[in-house]
Amino acid sequence: MGKVVATVFTTHVPRLMITDPVARRVYMGRSVTTFYDAMPKLERERLRHLDFDTFLLIDTHWFSTLEYVLNAHERLSGVYTSEELPEMLHGLEYDYRGDCELARAVEMEARERGIRAIASAHSNLPIHYPTLNVMHYFNHEARRRVLSLSVCQTASVKNDLAYGMAIGQAIWKSNRRVVIVASGGMSHRFWDYDHILDRASASPEDIASTANRLYDERIMEWFKAGRHDAVLAAADDYRAHCSPEGRFSHYITMAGAMGGDSWTWRGEQFGKYEAAIGTGQAIFFFQPSFSGAEREAA
């Protein structure tokens, strides 16, 4: 019997891959992101010693249209350059074991439930930086398998929840121990071309609107309280008013896999709530509440 041992809601911003401290300061100015420390800390203190096989990662830059798509390649390897920001993110070498078996299991479970899903092993199926940037930090020794999933841009909240439930059931029926990663941001409105570089700091003052910032803060308080029922009840409204990254499908699908509005795991925040050229970004780790001894045994 398989199990989800933890989940993560995380930023994947390209600035994570700026390695030179001087270049970081030049780009972000007065407020450099806390994520350079937060990502390694989460890996070191929460993920490294967990017993699990696979990162199942929902990638908000992988937009599908007719169905949900899973990367079913046995191996994910190559050299990545971002078409969006090639100067900031280029020449990134990667080599991870995929999880074809789990991809096929999710595909089968989804189809049995009337949900269109395809486990694709087509040649040259691209990998996107929400998968690669996060794995660079969370799976830097490539010890875990990586299963990357699309978000479907035509799907409703109800569709995403149903797909998530299929994912959760497929994991439960498998022999895999899994960490689910929702790789994407919160509110997602960029500054315009003429102002974007002047507003590139990590300060929440550089979120594109006060309304977006306040809604993000409300969502984060629900994360911390384990009020996933409240987050899901607000999901359609959040989509309509804040244009969250990936239409918030990364979180909604993850929540569906964890039982939807019955999920109550509290979120532990790593790093601060930050801006990234207007968008809202944060990192939360979710796991059942354990004593120290129970955490070591998990």
PDB file of C-alpha atoms in Angstrom:
ATOM      1  CA  MET A   1       0.000   0.000   0.000  1.00  0.00           C
ATOM      2  CA  GLY A   2       1.340   3.404  -0.996  1.00  0.00           C
ATOM      3  CA  LYS A   3       1.252   6.621   0.991  1.00  0.00           C
ATOM      4  CA  VAL A   4       1.651  10.375   0.694  1.00  0.00           C
ATOM      5  CA  VAL A   5       4.151  11.157   3.442  1.00  0.00           C
ATOM      6  CA  ALA A   6       4.228  14.951   2.990  1.00  0.00           C
ATOM      7  CA  THR A   7       3.229  17.724   0.612  1.00  0.00           C
ATOM      8  CA  VAL A   8       4.877  20.997  -0.365  1.00  0.00           C
ATOM      9  CA  PHE A   9       3.465  24.201  -1.849  1.00  0.00           C
ATOM     10  CA  THR A  10       6.450  26.032  -3.258  1.00  0.00           C
ATOM     11  CA  THR A  11       7.712  28.854  -5.385  1.00  0.00           C
ATOM     12  CA  HIS A  12       9.874  28.038  -8.401  1.00  0.00           C
ATOM     13  CA  VAL A  13      10.903  31.560  -9.401  1.00  0.00           C
ATOM     14  CA  PRO A  14      13.817  31.781 -11.879  1.00  0.00           C
ATOM     15  CA  ARG A  15      15.761  34.035  -9.505  1.00  0.00           C
ATOM     16  CA  LEU A  16      16.407  30.873  -7.453  1.00  0.00           C
ATOM     17  CA  MET A  17      19.011  29.994 -10.067  1.00  0.00           C
ATOM     18  CA  ILE A  18      21.030  33.220  -9.762  1.00  0.00           C
ATOM     19  CA  THR A  19      24.118  31.881  -7.986  1.00  0.00           C
ATOM     20  CA  ASP A  20      26.250  35.036  -7.711  1.00  0.00           C
ATOM     21  CA  PRO A  21      25.427  37.058  -4.555  1.00  0.00           C
ATOM     22  CA  VAL A  22      26.391  40.291  -6.301  1.00  0.00           C
ATOM     23  CA  ALA A  23      24.086  39.527  -9.224  1.00  0.00           C
ATOM     24  CA  ARG A  24      21.291  38.718  -6.790  1.00  0.00           C
ATOM     25  CA  ARG A  25      21.669  42.139  -5.162  1.00  0.00           C
ATOM     26  CA  VAL A  26      21.873  43.928  -8.510  1.00  0.00           C
ATOM     27  CA  TYR A  27      18.632  42.305  -9.667  1.00  0.00           C
ATOM     28  CA  MET A  28      16.603  42.478  -6.432  1.00  0.00           C
ATOM     29  CA  GLY A  29      18.090  45.616  -4.928  1.00  0.00           C
ATOM     30  CA  ARG A  30      16.997  46.466  -1.408  1.00  0.00           C
ATOM     31  CA  SER A  31      15.297  43.141  -0.621  1.00  0.00           C
ATOM     32  CA  VAL A  32      16.888  39.870  -1.750  1.00  0.00           C
ATOM     33  CA  THR A  33      14.752  36.734  -1.543  1.00  0.00           C
ATOM     34  CA  THR A  34      14.861  34.545   1.570  1.00  0.00           C
ATOM     35  CA  PHE A  35      14.258  31.490  -0.605  1.00  0.00           C
ATOM     36  CA  TYR A  36      17.991  30.872  -1.170  1.00  0.00           C
ATOM     37  CA  ASP A  37      18.131  29.753   2.469  1.00  0.00           C
ATOM     38  CA  ALA A  38      14.559  28.479   2.824  1.00  0.00           C
ATOM     39  CA  MET A  39      14.701  25.889   0.048  1.00  0.00           C
ATOM     40  CA  PRO A  40      17.857  24.117   1.322  1.00  0.00           C
ATOM     41  CA  LYS A  41      16.548  24.338   4.897  1.00  0.00           C
ATOM     42  CA  LEU A  42      13.294  22.608   3.974  1.00  0.00           C
ATOM     43  CA  GLU A  43      15.215  19.881   2.140  1.00  0.00           C
ATOM     44  CA  ARG A  44      17.678  19.446   4.996  1.00  0.00           C
ATOM     45  CA  GLU A  45      15.243  19.545   7.913  1.00  0.00           C
ATOM     46  CA  ARG A  46      12.068  18.011   6.475  1.00  0.00           C
ATOM     47  CA  LEU A  47      12.729  16.030   3.277  1.00  0.00           C
ATOM     48  CA  ARG A  48      16.204  14.528   3.474  1.00  0.00           C
ATOM     49  CA  HIS A  49      15.432  11.950   6.149  1.00  0.00           C
ATOM     50  CA  LEU A  50      11.900  11.106   5.066  1.00  0.00           C
ATOM     51  CA  ASP A  51      11.354   7.589   3.739  1.00  0.00           C
ATOM     52  CA  PHE A  52       9.867   8.077   0.273  1.00  0.00           C
ATOM     53  CA  ASP A  53      10.422   7.088  -3.336  1.00  0.00           C
ATOM     54  CA  THR A  54       8.969   9.753  -5.619  1.00  0.00           C
ATOM     55  CA  PHE A  55       8.368  13.461  -5.941  1.00  0.00           C
ATOM     56  CA  LEU A  56       5.037  13.855  -7.733  1.00  0.00           C
ATOM     57  CA  LEU A  57       5.207  17.452  -8.913  1.00  0.00           C
ATOM     58  CA  ILE A  58       2.378  19.528 -10.388  1.00  0.00           C
ATOM     59  CA  ASP A  59       4.024  21.991 -12.773  1.00  0.00           C
ATOM     60  CA  THR A  60       2.234  25.296 -13.384  1.00  0.00           C
ATOM     61  CA  HIS A  61       4.190  26.071 -16.553  1.00  0.00           C
ATOM     62  CA  TRP A  62       3.104  22.833 -18.205  1.00  0.00           C
ATOM     63  CA  PHE A  63      -0.293  23.774 -19.626  1.00  0.00           C
ATOM     64  CA  SER A  64      -2.333  21.061 -21.312  1.00  0.00           C
ATOM     65  CA  THR A  65      -5.690  21.701 -22.963  1.00  0.00           C
ATOM     66  CA  LEU A  66      -7.713  18.557 -23.708  1.00  0.00           C
ATOM     67  CA  GLU A  67      -6.655  16.387 -20.780  1.00  0.00           C
ATOM     68  CA  TYR A  68      -4.254  16.060 -17.871  1.00  0.00           C
ATOM     69  CA  VAL A  69      -0.802  14.837 -18.951  1.00  0.00           C
ATOM     70  CA  LEU A  70       1.834  12.980 -16.931  1.00  0.00           C
ATOM     71  CA  ASN A  71       5.467  12.518 -17.935  1.00  0.00           C
ATOM     72  CA  ALA A  72       5.882   8.736 -18.210  1.00  0.00           C
ATOM     73  CA  HIS A  73       9.541   8.645 -19.228  1.00  0.00           C
ATOM     74  CA  GLU A  74      11.776   6.252 -17.339  1.00  0.00           C
ATOM     75  CA  ARG A  75      14.457   8.913 -17.171  1.00  0.00           C
ATOM     76  CA  LEU A  76      14.347  12.705 -17.268  1.00  0.00           C
ATOM     77  CA  SER A  77      17.671  14.056 -18.479  1.00  0.00           C
ATOM     78  CA  GLY A  78      19.031  16.865 -20.575  1.00  0.00           C
ATOM     79  CA  VAL A  79      20.249  20.460 -20.502  1.00  0.00           C
ATOM     80  CA  TYR A  80      17.646  23.162 -19.950  1.00  0.00           C
ATOM     81  CA  THR A  81      17.522  26.777 -21.077  1.00  0.00           C
ATOM     82  CA  SER A  82      14.422  28.835 -20.330  1.00  0.00           C
ATOM     83  CA  GLU A  83      12.664  30.307 -23.342  1.00  0.00           C
ATOM     84  CA  GLU A  84      11.205  32.956 -21.001  1.00  0.00           C
ATOM     85  CA  LEU A  85      14.377  34.135 -19.252  1.00  0.00           C
ATOM     86  CA  PRO A  86      17.406  32.601 -20.986  1.00  0.00           C
ATOM     87  CA  GLU A  87      19.886  35.059 -19.479  1.00  0.00           C
ATOM     88  CA  MET A  88      18.829  34.091 -15.944  1.00  0.00           C
ATOM     89  CA  LEU A  89      18.282  30.368 -16.488  1.00  0.00           C
ATOM     90  CA  HIS A  90      20.391  28.501 -19.008  1.00  0.00           C
ATOM     91  CA  GLY A  91      22.617  25.443 -19.311  1.00  0.00           C
ATOM     92  CA  LEU A  92      20.962  23.645 -16.371  1.00  0.00           C
ATOM     93  CA  GLU A  93      21.951  19.977 -16.541  1.00  0.00           C
ATOM     94  CA  TYR A  94      19.526  17.469 -15.032  1.00  0.00           C
ATOM     95  CA  ASP A  95      19.258  13.704 -14.733  1.00  0.00           C
ATOM     96  CA  TYR A  96      16.523  12.055 -12.643  1.00  0.00           C
ATOM     97  CA  ARG A  97      14.804   8.707 -12.644  1.00  0.00           C
ATOM     98  CA  GLY A  98      11.204   9.091 -13.745  1.00  0.00           C
ATOM     99  CA  ASP A  99       8.271   7.066 -12.457  1.00  0.00           C
ATOM    100  CA  CYS A 100       6.557   5.485 -15.433  1.00  0.00           C
ATOM    101  CA  GLU A 101       4.821   2.929 -13.206  1.00  0.00           C
ATOM    102  CA  LEU A 102       3.114   5.539 -11.067  1.00  0.00           C
ATOM    103  CA  ALA A 103       2.290   7.669 -14.112  1.00  0.00           C
ATOM    104  CA  ARG A 104       0.485   4.729 -15.716  1.00  0.00           C
ATOM    105  CA  ALA A 105      -1.302   3.966 -12.452  1.00  0.00           C
ATOM    106  CA  VAL A 106      -2.620   7.541 -12.204  1.00  0.00           C
ATOM    107  CA  GLU A 107      -3.683   7.461 -15.851  1.00  0.00           C
ATOM    108  CA  MET A 108      -5.599   4.226 -15.298  1.00  0.00           C
ATOM    109  CA  GLU A 109      -7.264   5.408 -12.084  1.00  0.00           C
ATOM    110  CA  ALA A 110      -8.284   8.708 -13.685  1.00  0.00           C
ATOM    111  CA  ARG A 111      -9.753   7.022 -16.741  1.00  0.00           C
ATOM    112  CA  GLU A 112     -11.719   4.593 -14.582  1.00  0.00           C
ATOM    113  CA  ARG A 113     -13.288   7.660 -12.982  1.00  0.00           C
ATOM    114  CA  GLY A 114     -14.134   9.262 -16.342  1.00  0.00           C
ATOM    115  CA  ILE A 115     -11.284  11.794 -16.169  1.00  0.00           C
ATOM    116  CA  ARG A 116      -9.209  12.354 -19.303  1.00  0.00           C
ATOM    117  CA  ALA A 117      -5.532  11.756 -18.482  1.00  0.00           C
ATOM    118  CA  ILE A 118      -2.570  10.599 -20.559  1.00  0.00           C
ATOM    119  CA  ALA A 119       0.730   9.176 -19.342  1.00  0.00           C
ATOM    120  CA  SER A 120       3.015  10.345 -22.152  1.00  0.00           C
ATOM    121  CA  ALA A 121       6.408   8.901 -23.032  1.00  0.00           C
ATOM    122  CA  HIS A 122       6.577  10.658 -26.409  1.00  0.00           C
ATOM    123  CA  SER A 123      10.051  11.607 -27.567  1.00  0.00           C
ATOM    124  CA  ASN A 124      11.246  15.098 -26.636  1.00  0.00           C
ATOM    125  CA  LEU A 125       8.385  15.779 -24.241  1.00  0.00           C
ATOM    126  CA  PRO A 126       9.656  18.987 -22.610  1.00  0.00           C
ATOM    127  CA  ILE A 127      10.451  19.532 -18.942  1.00  0.00           C
ATOM    128  CA  HIS A 128       9.720  22.983 -17.506  1.00  0.00           C
ATOM    129  CA  TYR A 129      11.538  25.013 -14.903  1.00  0.00           C
ATOM    130  CA  PRO A 130       8.890  24.679 -12.159  1.00  0.00           C
ATOM    131  CA  THR A 131       9.973  21.034 -12.086  1.00  0.00           C
ATOM    132  CA  LEU A 132      13.694  21.582 -12.604  1.00  0.00           C
ATOM    133  CA  ASN A 133      14.277  24.545 -10.277  1.00  0.00           C
ATOM    134  CA  VAL A 134      12.486  22.852  -7.396  1.00  0.00           C
ATOM    135  CA  MET A 135      14.235  19.518  -7.959  1.00  0.00           C
ATOM    136  CA  HIS A 136      17.575  21.356  -8.078  1.00  0.00           C
ATOM    137  CA  TYR A 137      16.987  22.245  -4.430  1.00  0.00           C
ATOM    138  CA  PHE A 138      14.867  19.364  -3.118  1.00  0.00           C
ATOM    139  CA  ASN A 139      16.442  16.480  -5.038  1.00  0.00           C
ATOM    140  CA  HIS A 140      19.969  17.708  -5.695  1.00  0.00           C
ATOM    141  CA  GLU A 141      21.490  14.247  -5.265  1.00  0.00           C
ATOM    142  CA  ALA A 142      18.820  12.750  -7.572  1.00  0.00           C
ATOM    143  CA  ARG A 143      17.982  10.077  -4.995  1.00  0.00           C
ATOM    144  CA  ARG A 144      14.227  10.264  -5.597  1.00  0.00           C
ATOM    145  CA  ARG A 145      12.181   9.555  -8.682  1.00  0.00           C
ATOM    146  CA  VAL A 146      10.455  12.526 -10.346  1.00  0.00           C
ATOM    147  CA  LEU A 147       6.957  12.418 -11.839  1.00  0.00           C
ATOM    148  CA  SER A 148       6.000  15.732 -13.454  1.00  0.00           C
ATOM    149  CA  LEU A 149       2.323  16.533 -14.147  1.00  0.00           C
ATOM    150  CA  SER A 150       0.628  19.202 -16.232  1.00  0.00           C
ATOM    151  CA  VAL A 151      -2.131  21.530 -15.182  1.00  0.00           C
ATOM    152  CA  CYS A 152      -5.112  21.540 -17.547  1.00  0.00           C
ATOM    153  CA  GLN A 153      -5.980  25.118 -18.519  1.00  0.00           C
ATOM    154  CA  THR A 154      -9.610  24.280 -19.381  1.00  0.00           C
ATOM    155  CA  ALA A 155     -10.367  22.449 -16.114  1.00  0.00           C
ATOM    156  CA  SER A 156     -12.661  23.713 -13.358  1.00  0.00           C
ATOM    157  CA  VAL A 157     -11.959  23.553  -9.640  1.00  0.00           C
ATOM    158  CA  LYS A 158     -14.266  20.532  -9.547  1.00  0.00           C
ATOM    159  CA  ASN A 159     -12.250  18.859 -12.334  1.00  0.00           C
ATOM    160  CA  ASP A 160      -8.939  19.501 -10.572  1.00  0.00           C
ATOM    161  CA  LEU A 161     -10.267  18.103  -7.297  1.00  0.00           C
ATOM    162  CA  ALA A 162     -11.551  14.978  -9.031  1.00  0.00           C
ATOM    163  CA  TYR A 163      -8.203  14.472 -10.762  1.00  0.00           C
ATOM    164  CA  GLY A 164      -6.414  14.966  -7.460  1.00  0.00           C
ATOM    165  CA  MET A 165      -8.613  12.317  -5.864  1.00  0.00           C
ATOM    166  CA  ALA A 166      -7.627   9.911  -8.647  1.00  0.00           C
ATOM    167  CA  ILE A 167      -3.963  10.682  -7.949  1.00  0.00           C
ATOM    168  CA  GLY A 168      -4.428  10.022  -4.245  1.00  0.00           C
ATOM    169  CA  GLN A 169      -6.177   6.719  -4.886  1.00  0.00           C
ATOM    170  CA  ALA A 170      -3.549   5.609  -7.405  1.00  0.00           C
ATOM    171  CA  ILE A 171      -0.800   6.310  -4.876  1.00  0.00           C
ATOM    172  CA  TRP A 172      -2.703   4.392  -2.174  1.00  0.00           C
ATOM    173  CA  LYS A 173      -3.048   1.367  -4.475  1.00  0.00           C
ATOM    174  CA  SER A 174       0.644   1.464  -5.427  1.00  0.00           C
ATOM    175  CA  ASN A 175       3.786   0.521  -3.526  1.00  0.00           C
ATOM    176  CA  ARG A 176       5.092   4.088  -3.655  1.00  0.00           C
ATOM    177  CA  ARG A 177       5.767   6.489  -0.807  1.00  0.00           C
ATOM    178  CA  VAL A 178       5.303   9.951  -2.286  1.00  0.00           C
ATOM    179  CA  VAL A 179       5.875  13.632  -1.587  1.00  0.00           C
ATOM    180  CA  ILE A 180       3.440  15.744  -3.607  1.00  0.00           C
ATOM    181  CA  VAL A 181       4.800  19.124  -4.700  1.00  0.00           C
ATOM    182  CA  ALA A 182       2.565  21.949  -5.918  1.00  0.00           C
ATOM    183  CA  SER A 183       5.113  24.018  -7.831  1.00  0.00           C
ATOM    184  CA  GLY A 184       3.822  27.510  -8.426  1.00  0.00           C
ATOM    185  CA  GLY A 185       3.098  30.885  -6.946  1.00  0.00           C
ATOM    186  CA  MET A 186       0.081  32.618  -5.466  1.00  0.00           C
ATOM    187  CA  SER A 187      -1.395  35.785  -7.026  1.00  0.00           C
ATOM    188  CA  HIS A 188       0.177  36.190 -10.439  1.00  0.00           C
ATOM    189  CA  ARG A 189       0.077  39.662 -11.922  1.00  0.00           C
ATOM    190  CA  PHE A 190       3.322  41.093 -13.275  1.00  0.00           C
ATOM    191  CA  TRP A 191       4.410  44.703 -13.346  1.00  0.00           C
ATOM    192  CA  ASP A 192       4.409  46.251 -16.808  1.00  0.00           C
ATOM    193  CA  TYR A 193       7.489  46.448 -19.021  1.00  0.00           C
ATOM    194  CA  ASP A 194       8.338  50.038 -18.056  1.00  0.00           C
ATOM    195  CA  HIS A 195       8.313  49.357 -14.297  1.00  0.00           C
ATOM    196  CA  ILE A 196       9.089  45.666 -13.864  1.00  0.00           C
ATOM    197  CA  LEU A 197      12.839  45.994 -13.189  1.00  0.00           C
ATOM    198  CA  ASP A 198      12.267  48.778 -10.667  1.00  0.00           C
ATOM    199  CA  ARG A 199       9.853  46.509  -8.764  1.00  0.00           C
ATOM    200  CA  ALA A 200      11.986  43.321  -8.785  1.00  0.00           C
ATOM    201  CA  SER A 201      12.680  43.223  -5.052  1.00  0.00           C
ATOM    202  CA  ALA A 202      11.347  40.464  -2.802  1.00  0.00           C
ATOM    203  CA  SER A 203       9.544  42.965  -0.566  1.00  0.00           C
ATOM    204  CA  PRO A 204       5.765  42.419  -0.345  1.00  0.00           C
ATOM    205  CA  GLU A 205       5.513  46.135  -1.094  1.00  0.00           C
ATOM    206  CA  ASP A 206       6.261  45.105  -4.674  1.00  0.00           C
ATOM    207  CA  ILE A 207       3.226  42.822  -5.001  1.00  0.00           C
ATOM    208  CA  ALA A 208       1.265  44.138  -7.995  1.00  0.00           C
ATOM    209  CA  SER A 209      -1.783  45.174  -5.959  1.00  0.00           C
ATOM    210  CA  THR A 210      -2.832  45.534  -2.343  1.00  0.00           C
ATOM    211  CA  ALA A 211      -5.908  43.404  -3.030  1.00  0.00           C
ATOM    212  CA  ASN A 212      -3.754  40.549  -4.302  1.00  0.00           C
ATOM    213  CA  ARG A 213      -1.459  40.781  -1.299  1.00  0.00           C
ATOM    214  CA  LEU A 214      -4.352  40.706   1.165  1.00  0.00           C
ATOM    215  CA  TYR A 215      -5.955  37.697  -0.543  1.00  0.00           C
ATOM    216  CA  ASP A 216      -2.616  35.847  -0.559  1.00  0.00           C
ATOM    217  CA  GLU A 217      -2.245  36.573   3.155  1.00  0.00           C
ATOM    218  CA  ARG A 218      -5.704  35.167   3.827  1.00  0.00           C
ATOM    219  CA  ILE A 219      -4.849  31.967   1.913  1.00  0.00           C
ATOM    220  CA  MET A 220      -1.600  31.606   3.865  1.00  0.00           C
ATOM    221  CA  GLU A 221      -3.382  31.941   7.204  1.00  0.00           C
ATOM    222  CA  TRP A 222      -5.665  29.099   6.134  1.00  0.00           C
ATOM    223  CA  PHE A 223      -2.594  27.056   5.125  1.00  0.00           C
ATOM    224  CA  LYS A 224      -1.097  27.563   8.580  1.00  0.00           C
ATOM    225  CA  ALA A 225      -4.355  26.578  10.297  1.00  0.00           C
ATOM    226  CA  GLY A 226      -4.906  23.489   8.146  1.00  0.00           C
ATOM    227  CA  ARG A 227      -8.128  25.036   6.829  1.00  0.00           C
ATOM    228  CA  HIS A 228      -7.982  23.497   3.384  1.00  0.00           C
ATOM    229  CA  ASP A 229     -11.782  23.487   3.372  1.00  0.00           C
ATOM    230  CA  ALA A 230     -11.723  27.284   3.491  1.00  0.00           C
ATOM    231  CA  VAL A 231      -9.075  27.533   0.766  1.00  0.00           C
ATOM    232  CA  LEU A 232     -11.065  25.262  -1.543  1.00  0.00           C
ATOM    233  CA  ALA A 233     -14.311  27.098  -0.843  1.00  0.00           C
ATOM    234  CA  ALA A 234     -12.587  30.314  -1.957  1.00  0.00           C
ATOM    235  CA  ALA A 235     -10.740  28.807  -4.941  1.00  0.00           C
ATOM    236  CA  ASP A 236     -13.107  30.001  -7.662  1.00  0.00           C
ATOM    237  CA  ASP A 237     -13.180  33.515  -6.203  1.00  0.00           C
ATOM    238  CA  TYR A 238      -9.389  33.555  -5.820  1.00  0.00           C
ATOM    239  CA  ARG A 239      -9.038  32.497  -9.458  1.00  0.00           C
ATOM    240  CA  ALA A 240     -11.390  35.256 -10.576  1.00  0.00           C
ATOM    241  CA  HIS A 241      -9.841  38.101  -8.578  1.00  0.00           C
ATOM    242  CA  CYS A 242      -6.112  37.319  -8.276  1.00  0.00           C
ATOM    243  CA  SER A 243      -5.240  35.232 -11.350  1.00  0.00           C
ATOM    244  CA  PRO A 244      -3.144  32.812  -9.267  1.00  0.00           C
ATOM    245  CA  GLU A 245      -0.378  31.004 -11.085  1.00  0.00           C
ATOM    246  CA  GLY A 246      -1.556  27.963 -12.998  1.00  0.00           C
ATOM    247  CA  ARG A 247      -5.106  28.996 -12.082  1.00  0.00           C
ATOM    248  CA  PHE A 248      -4.223  27.597  -8.620  1.00  0.00           C
ATOM    249  CA  SER A 249      -4.545  24.094 -10.096  1.00  0.00           C
ATOM    250  CA  HIS A 250      -1.260  23.018  -8.495  1.00  0.00           C
ATOM    251  CA  TYR A 251      -2.719  23.500  -5.027  1.00  0.00           C
ATOM    252  CA  ILE A 252      -6.254  22.325  -5.872  1.00  0.00           C
ATOM    253  CA  THR A 253      -5.012  19.078  -7.410  1.00  0.00           C
ATOM    254  CA  MET A 254      -2.724  18.447  -4.438  1.00  0.00           C
ATOM    255  CA  ALA A 255      -5.597  19.101  -2.030  1.00  0.00           C
ATOM    256  CA  GLY A 256      -7.801  16.705  -4.000  1.00  0.00           C
ATOM    257  CA  ALA A 257      -5.178  13.984  -3.598  1.00  0.00           C
ATOM    258  CA  MET A 258      -5.228  14.604   0.149  1.00  0.00           C
ATOM    259  CA  GLY A 259      -8.995  14.329   0.577  1.00  0.00           C
ATOM    260  CA  GLY A 260     -10.225  17.748  -0.528  1.00  0.00           C
ATOM    261  CA  ASP A 261     -12.031  19.728   2.154  1.00  0.00           C
ATOM    262  CA  SER A 262     -11.460  16.936   4.709  1.00  0.00           C
ATOM    263  CA  TRP A 263      -7.680  17.526   4.580  1.00  0.00           C
ATOM    264  CA  THR A 264      -6.454  19.206   7.777  1.00  0.00           C
ATOM    265  CA  TRP A 265      -2.637  19.110   7.748  1.00  0.00           C
ATOM    266  CA  ARG A 266      -1.229  22.417   8.956  1.00  0.00           C
ATOM    267  CA  GLY A 267       1.323  24.272   6.846  1.00  0.00           C
ATOM    268  CA  GLU A 268       4.785  25.185   8.117  1.00  0.00           C
ATOM    269  CA  GLN A 269       6.174  28.214   6.317  1.00  0.00           C
ATOM    270  CA  PHE A 270       9.781  28.328   5.141  1.00  0.00           C
ATOM    271  CA  GLY A 271      11.135  31.744   4.223  1.00  0.00           C
ATOM    272  CA  LYS A 272       8.911  34.781   3.971  1.00  0.00           C
ATOM    273  CA  TYR A 273       5.967  35.757   1.816  1.00  0.00           C
ATOM    274  CA  GLU A 274       7.588  37.626  -1.037  1.00  0.00           C
ATOM    275  CA  ALA A 275       7.073  39.462  -4.282  1.00  0.00           C
ATOM    276  CA  ALA A 276       8.609  38.380  -7.567  1.00  0.00           C
ATOM    277  CA  ILE A 277       8.144  41.166 -10.151  1.00  0.00           C
ATOM    278  CA  GLY A 278       4.575  41.671  -8.947  1.00  0.00           C
ATOM    279  CA  THR A 279       3.549  38.088  -8.173  1.00  0.00           C
ATOM    280  CA  GLY A 280       3.054  36.554  -4.727  1.00  0.00           C
ATOM    281  CA  GLN A 281       5.398  33.724  -3.683  1.00  0.00           C
ATOM    282  CA  ALA A 282       5.650  31.455  -0.651  1.00  0.00           C
ATOM    283  CA  ILE A 283       6.815  28.020   0.558  1.00  0.00           C
ATOM    284  CA  PHE A 284       4.772  25.748   2.836  1.00  0.00           C
ATOM    285  CA  PHE A 285       5.478  22.214   4.042  1.00  0.00           C
ATOM    286  CA  PHE A 286       2.541  20.027   5.108  1.00  0.00           C
ATOM    287  CA  GLN A 287       2.805  16.882   7.188  1.00  0.00           C
ATOM    288  CA  PRO A 288       0.731  15.266   9.954  1.00  0.00           C
ATOM    289  CA  SER A 289       1.532  16.591  13.418  1.00  0.00           C
ATOM    290  CA  PHE A 290       4.140  14.302  14.961  1.00  0.00           C
ATOM    291  CA  SER A 291       6.109  14.170  18.158  1.00  0.00           C
ATOM    292  CA  GLY A 292       9.876  14.173  17.653  1.00  0.00           C
ATOM    293  CA  ALA A 293      10.091  10.368  17.951  1.00  0.00           C
ATOM    294  CA  GLU A 294       7.227   9.864  15.508  1.00  0.00           C
ATOM    295  CA  ARG A 295       8.834  12.274  13.015  1.00  0.00           C
ATOM    296  CA  GLU A 296      12.069  10.253  13.093  1.00  0.00           C
ATOM    297  CA  ALA A 297      10.120   7.062  12.433  1.00  0.00           C
ATOM    298  CA  ALA A 298       8.085   8.479   9.530  1.00  0.00           C
TER     299      ALA A 298
END
